[in-house]
Amino acid sequence: MANTHFDVIIIGAGAAGLMCAAQAGLRGRKVLLLDHAKQAGKKILISGGGRCNFTNMDVEPNNYLCSNPHFVKSALSRYTQWDFLGLIAKYNVAYHERDFGQLFCDDSAKEIVNILVSECQEAGAKIQLRTEILGIEKTDNGYNVNTNLLSYTCESLVIASGGLSMPKLGATPFGYKVAEQFGLSVLPTRAGLVPFTLHDHDKEKYQDLSGVSIPTRIESKDGTSFAADMLFTHRGLSGPVVLQISNYWLAGEAVSIDLLPNIDLTAELTQQRESHPNQSVKNTLALWLPKRFVEALIESKQITDKPLKQLDHKEFDGLIHTINHWQVKPNGTEGYRTAEVTLGGVDTDQLSSKTMECKDVKGLYFIGEVTDVTGWLGGYNFQWAWACGWAAGQSV
Ligand code: FDA
């Protein structure tokens, strides 16, 4: 008869669950890691375009959104990016740094999954895939976990089932339901790190630009801003800068986009007007922006095309203002279908920031994206998964 008692059961063999399982196993705990998927770490495998942006050179608490901004501090300081790089070094995985301190595998994201699975094996943690969780019950000594295969018991139960993004990869609201079952509050969820969609009238204006990318700085209504490339798509706007600002955008709001963040437009336009007074606004802006985009701005009467020398003061200032503060009101986002993360989730006020255990439900832990912690684009979400998985792994 199969042994069905474990010290620790972890539900969700993603980034956080794998890290937690390995750490708990290393402490000599008998660990069972359950997942309904056929493969462990599916999101890791497709992350970073298949090369996994596994952490960042510069990780600070302010790279995270959480209703309690102090919550992430303890875990992030006890398991840092340098600790994860130590693990990368142990397995000799080659990696490189890209813009903004982002670290990617040279070869494949599979190497990250292999590291985590090897660590679990080395620590004696059992990974069991293709297992449907039918229900959870609290017992006097811990928990019963009923599955389609067997019923298991454990002292500590860790929920690492992730958020709602990419249901195709196996994302479910399981973790939120468990939280509600045990009386914990779940903060409203929404798609994050996600492209914007545009209203039909805007989509028509910019549809010819699909595939064109330009450097911008985008500011949300709350004053948060990011500078990076923006990509026109056939549905709206994407690219790293749009994904970043999407975390700070609320439905119905406009964003303000500086279309030329890297030049002093007043100085450049003044110089162009002096040296080429008969040059058109269109040809002047086309020195720095894709011509098709400038034409779209002119056709939709957001700017007026005339020779530079004919611009009066008001028109000159207005042109600069339009380019530096281009207003776009997204229709919405592409939603969980393409979102990299889920904002909101299990309210961290109810969790210990040191161990991730529920303050009022002994032996129940929540880690990873299921919690109300969301990182910026750039390896921050995996670093959170490693850090809180490690923290729980020391306690379970
Ligand atoms: P994760 O989603 O990894 O794991 C949850 C696990 O629980 C899954 O294995 C799932 O099958 C399982 N599960 C769910 N419901 C279940 C149920 N009912 N029963 C049993 N098992 C269940 N981040 C980053 O830092 N760098 C990057 O490069 C990227 N790139 C990226 C690309 C794409 C396309 C996406 C969608 C996301 C990213 N991310 C990222 C975000 C990152 O993938 C994410 O934040 C972490 O995977 C979260 O780790 P978790 O372990 O919390 O959840």
PDB file of C-alpha atoms in Angstrom, residues 196-364:
ATOM      1  CA  PHE A 196      -3.261  47.139 -24.641  1.00  0.00           C
ATOM      2  CA  THR A 197      -6.101  46.855 -27.134  1.00  0.00           C
ATOM      3  CA  LEU A 198      -7.354  49.989 -28.901  1.00  0.00           C
ATOM      4  CA  HIS A 199     -10.844  51.197 -29.806  1.00  0.00           C
ATOM      5  CA  ASP A 200     -11.789  50.529 -33.444  1.00  0.00           C
ATOM      6  CA  HIS A 201     -11.350  54.197 -34.421  1.00  0.00           C
ATOM      7  CA  ASP A 202      -7.754  54.178 -33.117  1.00  0.00           C
ATOM      8  CA  LYS A 203      -7.008  50.713 -34.482  1.00  0.00           C
ATOM      9  CA  GLU A 204      -7.939  51.939 -37.977  1.00  0.00           C
ATOM     10  CA  LYS A 205      -5.588  54.908 -37.667  1.00  0.00           C
ATOM     11  CA  TYR A 206      -2.556  52.818 -36.741  1.00  0.00           C
ATOM     12  CA  GLN A 207      -3.282  49.477 -38.395  1.00  0.00           C
ATOM     13  CA  ASP A 208      -0.634  49.995 -41.108  1.00  0.00           C
ATOM     14  CA  LEU A 209       1.970  50.330 -38.368  1.00  0.00           C
ATOM     15  CA  SER A 210       1.545  46.790 -37.048  1.00  0.00           C
ATOM     16  CA  GLY A 211       5.046  45.422 -36.359  1.00  0.00           C
ATOM     17  CA  VAL A 212       6.664  48.876 -36.044  1.00  0.00           C
ATOM     18  CA  SER A 213       8.547  49.512 -32.812  1.00  0.00           C
ATOM     19  CA  ILE A 214       9.655  52.887 -31.401  1.00  0.00           C
ATOM     20  CA  PRO A 215      11.404  53.943 -28.176  1.00  0.00           C
ATOM     21  CA  THR A 216       8.979  55.786 -25.876  1.00  0.00           C
ATOM     22  CA  ARG A 217       8.390  56.790 -22.283  1.00  0.00           C
ATOM     23  CA  ILE A 218       4.865  56.011 -21.063  1.00  0.00           C
ATOM     24  CA  GLU A 219       3.276  57.515 -17.969  1.00  0.00           C
ATOM     25  CA  SER A 220       0.163  56.215 -16.225  1.00  0.00           C
ATOM     26  CA  LYS A 221      -2.381  58.406 -14.454  1.00  0.00           C
ATOM     27  CA  ASP A 222      -0.754  57.767 -11.062  1.00  0.00           C
ATOM     28  CA  GLY A 223       2.532  59.255 -12.345  1.00  0.00           C
ATOM     29  CA  THR A 224       4.440  55.970 -12.762  1.00  0.00           C
ATOM     30  CA  SER A 225       6.505  55.933 -15.949  1.00  0.00           C
ATOM     31  CA  PHE A 226       8.725  53.531 -17.870  1.00  0.00           C
ATOM     32  CA  ALA A 227      10.992  54.095 -20.884  1.00  0.00           C
ATOM     33  CA  ALA A 228      11.501  51.278 -23.411  1.00  0.00           C
ATOM     34  CA  ASP A 229      10.286  50.179 -26.834  1.00  0.00           C
ATOM     35  CA  MET A 230       6.606  50.325 -27.806  1.00  0.00           C
ATOM     36  CA  LEU A 231       5.300  48.011 -30.519  1.00  0.00           C
ATOM     37  CA  PHE A 232       2.225  48.624 -32.681  1.00  0.00           C
ATOM     38  CA  THR A 233       0.204  45.422 -33.098  1.00  0.00           C
ATOM     39  CA  HIS A 234      -2.899  44.661 -35.138  1.00  0.00           C
ATOM     40  CA  ARG A 235      -4.914  44.801 -31.913  1.00  0.00           C
ATOM     41  CA  GLY A 236      -3.279  47.785 -30.234  1.00  0.00           C
ATOM     42  CA  LEU A 237      -0.012  48.478 -28.442  1.00  0.00           C
ATOM     43  CA  SER A 238       2.563  46.158 -26.947  1.00  0.00           C
ATOM     44  CA  GLY A 239       6.312  45.966 -26.331  1.00  0.00           C
ATOM     45  CA  PRO A 240       8.140  46.063 -22.989  1.00  0.00           C
ATOM     46  CA  VAL A 241       7.110  49.597 -22.086  1.00  0.00           C
ATOM     47  CA  VAL A 242       3.406  48.822 -22.583  1.00  0.00           C
ATOM     48  CA  LEU A 243       3.628  45.605 -20.562  1.00  0.00           C
ATOM     49  CA  GLN A 244       5.317  47.517 -17.733  1.00  0.00           C
ATOM     50  CA  ILE A 245       2.764  50.328 -17.608  1.00  0.00           C
ATOM     51  CA  SER A 246      -0.173  47.902 -17.927  1.00  0.00           C
ATOM     52  CA  ASN A 247       0.447  46.929 -14.266  1.00  0.00           C
ATOM     53  CA  TYR A 248      -0.344  50.521 -13.269  1.00  0.00           C
ATOM     54  CA  TRP A 249      -3.229  51.153 -15.699  1.00  0.00           C
ATOM     55  CA  LEU A 250      -6.887  50.993 -14.715  1.00  0.00           C
ATOM     56  CA  ALA A 251      -9.768  50.534 -17.173  1.00  0.00           C
ATOM     57  CA  GLY A 252     -11.006  53.825 -18.615  1.00  0.00           C
ATOM     58  CA  GLU A 253      -7.766  55.740 -18.004  1.00  0.00           C
ATOM     59  CA  ALA A 254      -5.568  57.330 -20.670  1.00  0.00           C
ATOM     60  CA  VAL A 255      -1.789  56.970 -20.763  1.00  0.00           C
ATOM     61  CA  SER A 256       0.570  59.756 -21.783  1.00  0.00           C
ATOM     62  CA  ILE A 257       3.280  58.731 -24.231  1.00  0.00           C
ATOM     63  CA  ASP A 258       6.478  60.656 -24.953  1.00  0.00           C
ATOM     64  CA  LEU A 259       7.142  59.632 -28.543  1.00  0.00           C
ATOM     65  CA  LEU A 260      10.633  61.129 -28.567  1.00  0.00           C
ATOM     66  CA  PRO A 261      12.043  60.598 -25.070  1.00  0.00           C
ATOM     67  CA  ASN A 262      15.650  60.613 -26.213  1.00  0.00           C
ATOM     68  CA  ILE A 263      15.831  64.042 -27.833  1.00  0.00           C
ATOM     69  CA  ASP A 264      15.177  67.615 -26.735  1.00  0.00           C
ATOM     70  CA  LEU A 265      12.394  68.279 -29.223  1.00  0.00           C
ATOM     71  CA  THR A 266      12.199  72.040 -28.569  1.00  0.00           C
ATOM     72  CA  ALA A 267      15.908  72.463 -29.308  1.00  0.00           C
ATOM     73  CA  GLU A 268      15.861  70.136 -32.334  1.00  0.00           C
ATOM     74  CA  LEU A 269      12.771  71.762 -33.878  1.00  0.00           C
ATOM     75  CA  THR A 270      14.176  75.250 -33.308  1.00  0.00           C
ATOM     76  CA  GLN A 271      17.375  74.263 -35.055  1.00  0.00           C
ATOM     77  CA  GLN A 272      15.511  72.631 -37.957  1.00  0.00           C
ATOM     78  CA  ARG A 273      13.332  75.732 -38.371  1.00  0.00           C
ATOM     79  CA  GLU A 274      16.422  77.955 -38.530  1.00  0.00           C
ATOM     80  CA  SER A 275      18.366  75.763 -40.937  1.00  0.00           C
ATOM     81  CA  HIS A 276      15.434  74.477 -43.075  1.00  0.00           C
ATOM     82  CA  PRO A 277      12.541  76.973 -42.744  1.00  0.00           C
ATOM     83  CA  ASN A 278      10.671  75.517 -45.740  1.00  0.00           C
ATOM     84  CA  GLN A 279      10.896  71.920 -44.493  1.00  0.00           C
ATOM     85  CA  SER A 280       7.471  70.475 -43.636  1.00  0.00           C
ATOM     86  CA  VAL A 281       6.442  69.338 -40.178  1.00  0.00           C
ATOM     87  CA  LYS A 282       5.948  65.874 -41.701  1.00  0.00           C
ATOM     88  CA  ASN A 283       9.469  65.591 -43.116  1.00  0.00           C
ATOM     89  CA  THR A 284      10.962  67.053 -39.956  1.00  0.00           C
ATOM     90  CA  LEU A 285       9.256  64.589 -37.606  1.00  0.00           C
ATOM     91  CA  ALA A 286      10.106  61.788 -40.031  1.00  0.00           C
ATOM     92  CA  LEU A 287      13.759  62.443 -39.147  1.00  0.00           C
ATOM     93  CA  TRP A 288      13.033  60.788 -35.781  1.00  0.00           C
ATOM     94  CA  LEU A 289       9.744  58.856 -36.128  1.00  0.00           C
ATOM     95  CA  PRO A 290       8.518  56.319 -38.724  1.00  0.00           C
ATOM     96  CA  LYS A 291       7.057  58.301 -41.649  1.00  0.00           C
ATOM     97  CA  ARG A 292       3.880  56.190 -41.688  1.00  0.00           C
ATOM     98  CA  PHE A 293       3.246  57.091 -38.077  1.00  0.00           C
ATOM     99  CA  VAL A 294       3.752  60.817 -38.721  1.00  0.00           C
ATOM    100  CA  GLU A 295       1.307  60.544 -41.638  1.00  0.00           C
ATOM    101  CA  ALA A 296      -1.244  58.830 -39.386  1.00  0.00           C
ATOM    102  CA  LEU A 297      -0.927  61.668 -36.842  1.00  0.00           C
ATOM    103  CA  ILE A 298      -1.467  64.220 -39.624  1.00  0.00           C
ATOM    104  CA  GLU A 299      -4.388  62.338 -41.227  1.00  0.00           C
ATOM    105  CA  SER A 300      -6.163  62.099 -37.878  1.00  0.00           C
ATOM    106  CA  LYS A 301      -5.548  65.857 -37.349  1.00  0.00           C
ATOM    107  CA  GLN A 302      -3.526  65.381 -34.183  1.00  0.00           C
ATOM    108  CA  ILE A 303      -0.821  67.525 -35.777  1.00  0.00           C
ATOM    109  CA  THR A 304      -0.907  69.927 -38.747  1.00  0.00           C
ATOM    110  CA  ASP A 305       1.460  69.648 -41.661  1.00  0.00           C
ATOM    111  CA  LYS A 306       2.903  72.934 -42.923  1.00  0.00           C
ATOM    112  CA  PRO A 307       6.378  74.450 -43.485  1.00  0.00           C
ATOM    113  CA  LEU A 308       8.211  74.960 -40.197  1.00  0.00           C
ATOM    114  CA  LYS A 309       8.494  78.734 -40.804  1.00  0.00           C
ATOM    115  CA  GLN A 310       4.684  79.010 -40.827  1.00  0.00           C
ATOM    116  CA  LEU A 311       4.249  77.601 -37.326  1.00  0.00           C
ATOM    117  CA  ASP A 312       3.259  80.357 -34.909  1.00  0.00           C
ATOM    118  CA  HIS A 313       4.255  80.159 -31.215  1.00  0.00           C
ATOM    119  CA  LYS A 314       1.092  78.372 -30.182  1.00  0.00           C
ATOM    120  CA  GLU A 315       1.341  75.805 -32.989  1.00  0.00           C
ATOM    121  CA  PHE A 316       5.042  75.236 -32.313  1.00  0.00           C
ATOM    122  CA  ASP A 317       4.401  74.593 -28.595  1.00  0.00           C
ATOM    123  CA  GLY A 318       1.298  72.527 -29.379  1.00  0.00           C
ATOM    124  CA  LEU A 319       3.268  70.286 -31.735  1.00  0.00           C
ATOM    125  CA  ILE A 320       5.899  69.650 -29.069  1.00  0.00           C
ATOM    126  CA  HIS A 321       3.228  68.958 -26.479  1.00  0.00           C
ATOM    127  CA  THR A 322       1.447  66.449 -28.728  1.00  0.00           C
ATOM    128  CA  ILE A 323       4.645  64.535 -29.438  1.00  0.00           C
ATOM    129  CA  ASN A 324       5.874  64.547 -25.837  1.00  0.00           C
ATOM    130  CA  HIS A 325       2.449  63.852 -24.284  1.00  0.00           C
ATOM    131  CA  TRP A 326       0.610  61.772 -26.882  1.00  0.00           C
ATOM    132  CA  GLN A 327      -2.646  60.707 -25.222  1.00  0.00           C
ATOM    133  CA  VAL A 328      -3.949  57.188 -25.801  1.00  0.00           C
ATOM    134  CA  LYS A 329      -6.989  55.708 -24.103  1.00  0.00           C
ATOM    135  CA  PRO A 330      -6.787  51.919 -24.407  1.00  0.00           C
ATOM    136  CA  ASN A 331     -10.010  50.040 -24.953  1.00  0.00           C
ATOM    137  CA  GLY A 332      -8.758  47.318 -22.581  1.00  0.00           C
ATOM    138  CA  THR A 333      -6.025  44.708 -22.448  1.00  0.00           C
ATOM    139  CA  GLU A 334      -5.585  41.376 -24.192  1.00  0.00           C
ATOM    140  CA  GLY A 335      -6.535  39.829 -20.829  1.00  0.00           C
ATOM    141  CA  TYR A 336      -5.366  36.619 -19.206  1.00  0.00           C
ATOM    142  CA  ARG A 337      -4.970  34.940 -22.595  1.00  0.00           C
ATOM    143  CA  THR A 338      -1.640  36.692 -23.170  1.00  0.00           C
ATOM    144  CA  ALA A 339      -0.902  38.330 -19.794  1.00  0.00           C
ATOM    145  CA  GLU A 340       2.377  37.299 -18.175  1.00  0.00           C
ATOM    146  CA  VAL A 341       1.047  37.783 -14.646  1.00  0.00           C
ATOM    147  CA  THR A 342      -2.023  38.288 -12.473  1.00  0.00           C
ATOM    148  CA  LEU A 343      -2.302  41.366 -10.289  1.00  0.00           C
ATOM    149  CA  GLY A 344      -4.099  40.998  -6.953  1.00  0.00           C
ATOM    150  CA  GLY A 345      -4.612  37.655  -5.227  1.00  0.00           C
ATOM    151  CA  VAL A 346      -4.351  36.326  -1.691  1.00  0.00           C
ATOM    152  CA  ASP A 347      -4.141  39.336   0.636  1.00  0.00           C
ATOM    153  CA  THR A 348      -0.654  39.410   2.111  1.00  0.00           C
ATOM    154  CA  ASP A 349      -1.900  41.029   5.337  1.00  0.00           C
ATOM    155  CA  GLN A 350      -2.996  37.542   6.311  1.00  0.00           C
ATOM    156  CA  LEU A 351       0.411  35.950   5.688  1.00  0.00           C
ATOM    157  CA  SER A 352       3.677  36.050   7.611  1.00  0.00           C
ATOM    158  CA  SER A 353       6.193  37.913   5.423  1.00  0.00           C
ATOM    159  CA  LYS A 354       8.938  35.739   6.909  1.00  0.00           C
ATOM    160  CA  THR A 355       7.432  32.297   6.267  1.00  0.00           C
ATOM    161  CA  MET A 356       4.375  32.838   4.002  1.00  0.00           C
ATOM    162  CA  GLU A 357       2.276  30.894   6.528  1.00  0.00           C
ATOM    163  CA  CYS A 358      -1.268  32.132   7.162  1.00  0.00           C
ATOM    164  CA  LYS A 359      -1.355  34.026  10.430  1.00  0.00           C
ATOM    165  CA  ASP A 360      -4.688  32.456  11.442  1.00  0.00           C
ATOM    166  CA  VAL A 361      -4.534  29.023   9.771  1.00  0.00           C
ATOM    167  CA  LYS A 362      -1.662  26.987  11.135  1.00  0.00           C
ATOM    168  CA  GLY A 363       0.269  24.958   8.572  1.00  0.00           C
ATOM    169  CA  LEU A 364      -1.292  26.600   5.486  1.00  0.00           C
TER     170      LEU A 364
END
